């Protein structure tokens, strides 16, 4: 299988949010310089070829200085060609200056993912963000004026102290924004985060379901269709890079904490900065059994509204999905929480809410 998606992890942040469990460290200029030099070596080892999708995520890529960002973008140029359809960079409102946005545009970035989370200043404060809502609005408007084709925002619900009217306020604000993609995540309480330490209680299932329905409904009325558990797009603006993950296609990940998937091989990078800077970045290489590969493919694809492409599954493994997952598949088809439509196995709008419970039945022995 071809490998034409590239992920680059920039682990630096200007602040640490109270809910976040991603691979990140506080930004320091000299540390970031060393990291970028190491990253350059890793990138140089990948044979030069145009990627279909490139994603620079974090951490906070926009926490880098203008010069550091340019250094990185120059190293990525060798993976850009006619076949490159999507080049995304994650930016945060407090550090995505107009100059940096112009620089990204100049180096062929055509998609921005802006970490908004909420448009309410008091809630931003509770989750440890360092920007104000007006800055998020400014970055969205600047990106739009600069002509970025794809503007996505990250939002969260279930935040500490958040009320239903806060959610409504955020949704109204979205209506006024020139964006064409939204990732709307339910806050997950991760061990080791400040919120976990403070014994924050996430939403109970009933409210979670109600708020999720409100989000689906409101965004739908604004012209966003839901295409994945937490993702909504207008028209054709679904994220191609993230779809490569959900289709269980191959991808290369570089930088600390990143993962590569090459056919049945998973390569996980250590999160340890010191090791990474010393060149010992690969923590473990795992060859998946064919059962694990097929299960992971099913698990990722069922997150999509379109579901698992049954023909593609057969082409990859020379096995029909019903021969691999006989009993659990039949059980969930009979119960109606999985359906087959247009040669795709998918959840229903209702059963998507309890996808994890369904998947437990499909786990390999
Ligand atoms: C790891 S961040 C990187 C992007 C950027 N630094 C930012 O903060 O926007 C990617 C997104 O994951 C989401 N996220 C991170 N931790 C989460 C959690 N515990 N629960 C739900 N969503 C989370 C946030 O919406 C965040 O924007
Ligand atoms: S959510 Fe983003 S800005 Fe906040 S700590 Fe995580 S990666 Fe950094």
Short mmCIF file of C-alpha atoms and ligand atoms in Angstrom, two decimals:
data_model
loop_
_atom_site.label_atom_id
_atom_site.label_comp_id
_atom_site.label_asym_id
_atom_site.label_seq_id
_atom_site.Cartn_x
_atom_site.Cartn_y
_atom_site.Cartn_z
CA UNK A 1 0.00 0.00 0.00
CA UNK A 2 1.24 3.51 -0.81
CA UNK A 3 2.30 5.79 2.05
CA UNK A 4 1.31 9.33 1.20
CA UNK A 5 0.36 10.97 4.48
CA UNK A 6 2.91 12.66 6.70
CA UNK A 7 2.42 13.84 10.30
CA UNK A 8 4.96 16.10 12.02
CA UNK A 9 4.70 16.63 15.77
CA UNK A 10 5.73 19.96 17.32
CA UNK A 11 5.49 19.41 21.08
CA UNK A 12 5.95 22.99 22.28
CA UNK A 13 3.27 24.96 24.10
CA UNK A 14 3.25 28.41 25.69
CA UNK A 15 1.09 27.04 28.50
CA UNK A 16 -0.21 23.66 29.61
CA UNK A 17 -3.99 23.24 29.51
CA UNK A 18 -5.69 21.54 32.42
CA UNK A 19 -7.18 18.69 30.35
CA UNK A 20 -4.34 17.87 27.97
CA UNK A 21 -2.50 14.55 27.82
CA UNK A 22 -0.73 15.01 24.48
CA UNK A 23 3.07 14.91 24.05
CA UNK A 24 4.04 18.47 24.92
CA UNK A 25 6.59 20.56 26.84
CA UNK A 26 6.90 24.26 27.65
CA UNK A 27 8.31 26.27 24.75
CA UNK A 28 11.97 27.30 25.06
CA UNK A 29 13.71 28.80 22.08
CA UNK A 30 16.98 26.83 22.30
CA UNK A 31 15.17 23.54 22.97
CA UNK A 32 12.92 24.16 19.98
CA UNK A 33 16.03 24.87 17.83
CA UNK A 34 17.57 21.54 18.86
CA UNK A 35 14.30 19.73 18.27
CA UNK A 36 13.92 21.18 14.78
CA UNK A 37 17.46 20.14 13.85
CA UNK A 38 16.70 16.60 14.98
CA UNK A 39 13.38 16.66 13.13
CA UNK A 40 15.21 17.76 10.01
CA UNK A 41 17.37 14.63 10.21
CA UNK A 42 14.31 12.44 10.58
CA UNK A 43 12.59 14.10 7.63
CA UNK A 44 15.72 13.76 5.50
CA UNK A 45 15.59 9.98 5.96
CA UNK A 46 12.19 9.76 4.29
CA UNK A 47 12.60 9.28 0.53
CA UNK A 48 11.62 12.46 -1.29
CA UNK A 49 8.12 12.08 -2.75
CA UNK A 50 4.99 14.20 -2.83
CA UNK A 51 2.58 13.36 -0.04
CA UNK A 52 -1.16 13.54 -0.56
CA UNK A 53 -1.64 15.01 2.90
CA UNK A 54 0.70 16.70 5.36
CA UNK A 55 -0.24 17.64 8.90
CA UNK A 56 1.88 19.64 11.33
CA UNK A 57 0.27 19.24 14.73
CA UNK A 58 1.11 19.52 18.37
CA UNK A 59 1.56 20.74 20.90
CA UNK A 60 1.39 24.13 19.30
CA UNK A 61 3.22 24.65 16.00
CA UNK A 62 2.41 28.37 16.12
CA UNK A 63 4.38 28.63 19.40
CA UNK A 64 7.53 28.46 17.24
CA UNK A 65 9.07 31.78 16.22
CA UNK A 66 8.64 33.03 12.65
CA UNK A 67 12.22 31.92 11.84
CA UNK A 68 11.73 28.46 13.36
CA UNK A 69 8.48 27.98 11.49
CA UNK A 70 10.16 28.97 8.23
CA UNK A 71 13.05 26.55 8.92
CA UNK A 72 10.51 23.75 9.36
CA UNK A 73 8.40 24.67 6.33
CA UNK A 74 11.52 24.67 4.12
CA UNK A 75 12.26 21.08 5.21
CA UNK A 76 8.75 20.02 4.34
CA UNK A 77 8.87 21.48 0.82
CA UNK A 78 10.41 18.29 -0.56
CA UNK A 79 7.14 16.45 0.20
CA UNK A 80 4.94 18.90 -1.67
CA UNK A 81 3.94 18.35 -5.27
CA UNK A 82 0.95 18.35 -7.60
CA UNK A 83 -0.46 15.33 -5.75
CA UNK A 84 -0.51 17.22 -2.46
CA UNK A 85 -4.15 17.89 -1.73
CA UNK A 86 -4.06 19.03 1.85
CA UNK A 87 -1.41 20.66 4.03
CA UNK A 88 -2.67 21.47 7.53
CA UNK A 89 -1.00 23.32 10.38
CA UNK A 90 -2.48 23.55 13.89
CA UNK A 91 -2.36 27.05 15.35
CA UNK A 92 -3.40 28.60 18.64
CA UNK A 93 -5.11 32.00 18.83
CA UNK A 94 -2.49 33.60 21.10
CA UNK A 95 0.44 32.84 18.80
CA UNK A 96 -0.96 32.77 15.26
CA UNK A 97 0.16 36.29 14.28
CA UNK A 98 -0.67 37.71 10.88
CA UNK A 99 2.98 37.33 9.85
CA UNK A 100 3.02 33.64 10.71
CA UNK A 101 -0.25 33.04 8.87
CA UNK A 102 1.19 34.77 5.78
CA UNK A 103 4.29 32.61 6.06
CA UNK A 104 2.20 29.43 6.19
CA UNK A 105 0.29 30.54 3.11
CA UNK A 106 3.54 31.30 1.28
CA UNK A 107 4.74 27.73 1.96
CA UNK A 108 1.59 26.12 0.51
CA UNK A 109 -0.29 25.41 3.71
CA UNK A 110 -3.94 25.29 2.59
CA UNK A 111 -5.66 24.26 5.80
CA UNK A 112 -5.55 25.68 9.31
CA UNK A 113 -6.80 23.97 12.41
CA UNK A 114 -7.37 26.65 15.04
CA UNK A 115 -7.60 25.67 18.72
CA UNK A 116 -10.63 27.68 19.83
CA UNK A 117 -12.21 25.25 22.37
CA UNK A 118 -14.91 27.74 23.43
CA UNK A 119 -15.78 31.37 22.67
CA UNK A 120 -16.42 32.11 26.37
CA UNK A 121 -13.60 33.83 28.21
CA UNK A 122 -14.49 32.53 31.69
CA UNK A 123 -14.49 28.92 30.43
CA UNK A 124 -11.20 29.44 28.60
CA UNK A 125 -9.79 30.56 31.93
CA UNK A 126 -11.08 27.45 33.75
CA UNK A 127 -9.35 25.10 31.31
CA UNK A 128 -6.05 26.96 31.49
CA UNK A 129 -6.08 28.53 28.02
CA UNK A 130 -4.11 31.74 27.58
CA UNK A 131 -6.12 33.39 24.85
CA UNK A 132 -9.30 35.43 24.84
CA UNK A 133 -12.21 34.75 22.60
CA UNK A 134 -11.62 37.96 20.54
CA UNK A 135 -8.19 36.57 19.56
CA UNK A 136 -9.74 33.38 18.21
CA UNK A 137 -12.21 35.43 16.19
CA UNK A 138 -9.36 37.60 14.88
CA UNK A 139 -7.30 34.59 13.74
CA UNK A 140 -10.31 33.07 11.95
CA UNK A 141 -10.96 36.37 10.18
CA UNK A 142 -7.31 36.88 9.27
CA UNK A 143 -7.10 33.35 7.87
CA UNK A 144 -10.23 33.95 5.84
CA UNK A 145 -8.95 37.27 4.49
CA UNK A 146 -5.64 35.67 3.55
CA UNK A 147 -7.58 33.16 1.45
CA UNK A 148 -7.01 29.86 3.28
CA UNK A 149 -9.23 27.34 1.49
CA UNK A 150 -9.92 25.26 4.58
CA UNK A 151 -10.40 26.68 8.03
CA UNK A 152 -11.16 24.27 10.82
CA UNK A 153 -11.67 24.97 14.50
CA UNK A 154 -11.30 22.65 17.49
CA UNK A 155 -14.11 22.98 20.01
CA UNK A 156 -14.82 21.15 23.24
CA UNK A 157 -17.92 20.63 25.34
CA UNK A 158 -18.38 19.33 28.87
CA UNK A 159 -15.93 21.91 30.23
CA UNK A 160 -15.81 22.73 33.95
CA UNK A 161 -18.69 25.09 34.86
CA UNK A 162 -20.12 24.95 31.33
CA UNK A 163 -23.91 25.31 31.19
CA UNK A 164 -26.23 24.48 28.33
CA UNK A 165 -26.61 28.19 27.51
CA UNK A 166 -22.80 28.41 27.18
CA UNK A 167 -22.95 25.64 24.61
CA UNK A 168 -25.71 27.53 22.75
CA UNK A 169 -23.61 30.69 22.81
CA UNK A 170 -20.63 28.83 21.27
CA UNK A 171 -22.86 27.37 18.56
CA UNK A 172 -24.27 30.81 17.73
CA UNK A 173 -20.77 32.22 17.44
CA UNK A 174 -19.86 29.44 15.00
CA UNK A 175 -22.74 30.52 12.78
CA UNK A 176 -21.03 33.89 12.31
CA UNK A 177 -17.59 32.43 11.50
CA UNK A 178 -16.20 31.84 7.99
CA UNK A 179 -15.08 28.28 8.70
CA UNK A 180 -15.83 25.06 6.85
CA UNK A 181 -14.77 22.36 9.31
CA UNK A 182 -15.21 21.72 13.05
CA UNK A 183 -13.81 19.09 15.39
CA UNK A 184 -16.17 19.15 18.37
CA UNK A 185 -14.80 16.96 21.16
CA UNK A 186 -16.45 15.87 24.38
CA UNK A 187 -13.90 16.62 27.10
CA UNK A 188 -12.15 13.41 28.14
CA UNK A 189 -10.77 13.26 31.64
CA UNK A 190 -7.21 11.95 31.18
CA UNK A 191 -5.15 10.60 34.05
CA UNK A 192 -2.25 12.82 35.05
CA UNK A 193 -3.91 16.05 33.91
CA UNK A 194 -4.72 18.97 36.21
CA UNK A 195 -8.46 18.35 35.85
CA UNK A 196 -7.97 14.74 36.92
CA UNK A 197 -5.96 15.87 39.90
CA UNK A 198 -8.73 18.30 40.84
CA UNK A 199 -11.32 15.46 40.67
CA UNK A 200 -13.32 17.13 37.95
CA UNK A 201 -16.44 15.13 37.02
CA UNK A 202 -17.15 14.85 33.31
CA UNK A 203 -20.73 15.08 32.00
CA UNK A 204 -22.97 12.19 32.84
CA UNK A 205 -24.05 10.06 29.87
CA UNK A 206 -27.52 11.54 29.62
CA UNK A 207 -26.36 15.18 29.39
CA UNK A 208 -23.48 14.19 27.14
CA UNK A 209 -25.97 12.58 24.75
CA UNK A 210 -28.30 15.60 24.88
CA UNK A 211 -25.51 18.09 24.22
CA UNK A 212 -24.12 15.94 21.45
CA UNK A 213 -27.58 15.87 19.83
CA UNK A 214 -27.83 19.66 20.16
CA UNK A 215 -24.43 20.04 18.47
CA UNK A 216 -25.38 17.65 15.64
CA UNK A 217 -28.68 19.40 15.11
CA UNK A 218 -27.44 23.01 15.23
CA UNK A 219 -24.40 22.37 13.07
CA UNK A 220 -26.55 20.49 10.59
CA UNK A 221 -28.86 23.50 10.30
CA UNK A 222 -25.78 25.68 9.64
CA UNK A 223 -24.81 23.43 6.71
CA UNK A 224 -22.21 21.23 8.42
CA UNK A 225 -22.66 17.51 7.92
CA UNK A 226 -21.31 15.12 10.52
CA UNK A 227 -18.88 12.67 8.91
CA UNK A 228 -17.13 11.23 11.97
CA UNK A 229 -17.88 10.82 15.68
CA UNK A 230 -16.51 14.31 16.48
CA UNK A 231 -16.08 15.92 13.05
CA UNK A 232 -18.29 18.11 10.87
CA UNK A 233 -17.66 19.65 7.47
CA UNK A 234 -19.32 21.90 4.94
CA UNK A 235 -19.46 20.44 1.42
CA UNK A 236 -16.24 18.74 0.41
CA UNK A 237 -14.13 20.10 3.27
CA UNK A 238 -13.75 16.85 5.23
CA UNK A 239 -10.19 16.40 6.51
CA UNK A 240 -8.33 14.19 4.03
CA UNK A 241 -5.45 13.63 6.43
CA UNK A 242 -7.64 12.43 9.27
CA UNK A 243 -9.60 10.29 6.84
CA UNK A 244 -6.35 8.49 6.03
CA UNK A 245 -6.27 7.44 9.72
CA UNK A 246 -9.91 6.40 9.74
CA UNK A 247 -9.51 4.44 6.50
CA UNK A 248 -6.50 2.79 8.13
CA UNK A 249 -4.26 3.84 5.26
CA UNK A 250 -0.51 4.10 5.72
CA UNK A 251 1.07 7.19 7.25
CA UNK A 252 4.45 8.34 8.50
CA UNK A 253 4.71 10.21 11.79
CA UNK A 254 7.82 12.10 12.89
CA UNK A 255 8.70 13.82 16.15
CA UNK A 256 8.15 12.75 19.75
CA UNK A 257 5.03 10.74 20.48
CA UNK A 258 4.24 10.28 16.78
CA UNK A 259 3.21 6.95 15.26
CA UNK A 260 3.79 5.54 11.78
CA UNK A 261 1.65 2.84 10.26
CA UNK A 262 3.14 1.01 7.31
CA UNK A 263 0.93 -1.93 6.30
CA UNK A 264 0.98 -4.29 9.31
CA UNK A 265 3.80 -2.41 11.06
CA UNK A 266 3.27 0.20 13.81
CA UNK A 267 6.23 2.33 14.83
CA UNK A 268 5.74 4.35 18.00
CA UNK A 269 8.07 7.21 18.84
CA UNK A 270 9.01 7.75 22.45
CA UNK A 271 7.65 10.84 24.18
CA UNK A 272 11.02 11.34 25.83
CA UNK A 273 12.57 14.58 24.58
CA UNK A 274 16.08 13.77 25.81
CA UNK A 275 16.11 10.43 24.00
CA UNK A 276 14.73 12.04 20.89
CA UNK A 277 17.43 14.71 20.84
CA UNK A 278 20.03 11.94 21.24
CA UNK A 279 18.69 10.19 18.19
CA UNK A 280 17.07 7.29 20.07
CA UNK A 281 13.61 8.22 18.99
CA UNK A 282 11.99 4.93 18.08
CA UNK A 283 10.52 3.29 21.12
CA UNK A 284 8.94 0.22 19.67
CA UNK A 285 8.23 -1.47 16.39
CA UNK A 286 5.25 -3.71 16.47
CA UNK A 287 4.23 -6.14 13.76
CA UNK A 288 0.50 -6.55 14.11
CA UNK A 289 -1.16 -9.90 13.60
CA UNK A 290 -3.60 -9.90 10.71
CA UNK A 291 -6.45 -10.17 13.30
CA UNK A 292 -5.23 -6.99 15.02
CA UNK A 293 -4.81 -5.17 11.70
CA UNK A 294 -8.32 -6.09 10.59
CA UNK A 295 -9.81 -5.16 13.97
CA UNK A 296 -8.02 -1.80 13.99
CA UNK A 297 -9.23 -1.12 10.47
CA UNK A 298 -12.81 -1.89 11.50
CA UNK A 299 -12.51 0.18 14.69
CA UNK A 300 -11.17 3.25 12.88
CA UNK A 301 -13.61 3.06 9.98
CA UNK A 302 -16.70 2.65 12.15
CA UNK A 303 -15.93 6.11 13.54
CA UNK A 304 -16.91 7.45 10.12
CA UNK A 305 -20.55 7.99 9.25
CA UNK A 306 -19.85 6.29 5.88
CA UNK A 307 -18.42 3.30 7.80
CA UNK A 308 -16.15 0.53 6.58
CA UNK A 309 -15.79 0.05 2.83
CA UNK A 310 -16.41 -3.69 2.44
CA UNK A 311 -14.87 -3.94 -1.02
CA UNK A 312 -11.70 -2.18 0.14
CA UNK A 313 -11.54 -4.51 3.16
CA UNK A 314 -11.72 -7.54 0.85
CA UNK A 315 -9.10 -6.11 -1.53
CA UNK A 316 -6.66 -5.55 1.34
CA UNK A 317 -7.01 -8.82 3.22
CA UNK A 318 -8.57 -11.19 0.65
CA UNK A 319 -11.17 -11.96 3.28
CA UNK A 320 -14.80 -10.93 3.60
CA UNK A 321 -15.68 -9.04 6.75
CA UNK A 322 -18.38 -11.58 7.64
CA UNK A 323 -15.83 -14.42 7.49
CA UNK A 324 -13.54 -12.58 9.88
CA UNK A 325 -16.10 -11.23 12.37
CA UNK A 326 -18.90 -13.80 11.93
CA UNK A 327 -20.70 -13.96 15.29
CA UNK A 328 -20.37 -10.37 16.62
CA UNK A 329 -21.15 -8.95 13.21
CA UNK A 330 -24.34 -11.00 12.85
CA UNK A 331 -25.36 -10.14 16.42
CA UNK A 332 -25.05 -6.38 15.86
CA UNK A 333 -26.69 -6.52 12.44
CA UNK A 334 -29.62 -8.40 14.02
CA UNK A 335 -29.84 -5.87 16.83
CA UNK A 336 -29.84 -3.06 14.28
CA UNK A 337 -26.94 -1.06 15.67
CA UNK A 338 -24.81 -1.93 12.65
CA UNK A 339 -26.18 -1.78 9.12
CA UNK A 340 -24.85 -2.43 5.62
CA UNK A 341 -25.62 0.33 3.13
CA UNK A 342 -23.99 0.82 -0.30
CA UNK A 343 -21.33 -1.83 0.40
CA UNK A 344 -20.37 -0.13 3.65
CA UNK A 345 -20.74 -1.45 7.19
CA UNK A 346 -21.73 1.44 9.42
CA UNK A 347 -23.30 2.50 12.69
CA UNK A 348 -26.65 4.28 12.83
CA UNK A 349 -26.87 7.88 14.12
CA UNK A 350 -28.05 6.41 17.46
CA UNK A 351 -25.54 3.59 17.81
CA UNK A 352 -22.57 5.83 17.00
CA UNK A 353 -22.96 7.19 20.55
CA UNK A 354 -22.08 3.77 22.02
CA UNK A 355 -19.58 2.61 19.38
CA UNK A 356 -17.00 1.57 21.99
CA UNK A 357 -19.46 -0.84 23.60
CA UNK A 358 -20.12 -2.41 20.19
CA UNK A 359 -16.42 -2.74 19.40
CA UNK A 360 -15.71 -4.70 22.58
CA UNK A 361 -17.52 -7.67 20.99
CA UNK A 362 -15.16 -7.56 17.98
CA UNK A 363 -11.89 -7.58 19.92
CA UNK A 364 -9.51 -10.35 18.81
CA UNK A 365 -8.97 -13.10 21.43
C1 LIG B 1 -3.62 18.32 21.37
S1 LIG B 1 -4.41 19.69 20.80
C2 LIG B 1 -3.26 20.41 19.75
C3 LIG B 1 -3.74 21.71 19.16
C4 LIG B 1 -3.47 22.98 19.91
N1 LIG B 1 -2.35 22.96 20.77
C5 LIG B 1 -4.67 23.40 20.72
O1 LIG B 1 -4.58 23.39 21.91
O2 LIG B 1 -5.64 23.74 20.12
C6 LIG B 1 -5.65 19.11 19.66
C7 LIG B 1 -7.06 19.19 20.18
O3 LIG B 1 -7.36 18.07 20.97
C8 LIG B 1 -8.45 18.41 21.79
N2 LIG B 1 -8.19 17.83 23.12
C9 LIG B 1 -7.03 17.79 23.77
N3 LIG B 1 -7.19 17.18 24.96
C10 LIG B 1 -8.48 16.80 25.05
C11 LIG B 1 -9.26 16.13 26.04
N4 LIG B 1 -8.75 15.73 27.19
N5 LIG B 1 -10.57 15.90 25.77
C12 LIG B 1 -11.11 16.31 24.60
N6 LIG B 1 -10.42 16.94 23.64
C13 LIG B 1 -9.13 17.20 23.86
C14 LIG B 1 -8.56 19.93 21.84
O4 LIG B 1 -9.74 20.34 21.22
C15 LIG B 1 -7.36 20.38 21.06
O5 LIG B 1 -7.61 21.50 20.29
S1 LIG B 2 -4.38 21.53 24.37
FE1 LIG B 2 -2.92 22.34 22.91
S2 LIG B 2 -2.07 24.20 23.89
FE2 LIG B 2 -3.09 23.04 25.47
S3 LIG B 2 -1.43 21.87 26.39
FE3 LIG B 2 -2.45 20.55 24.87
S4 LIG B 2 -1.29 20.81 23.02
FE4 LIG B 2 -0.71 22.51 24.41
#
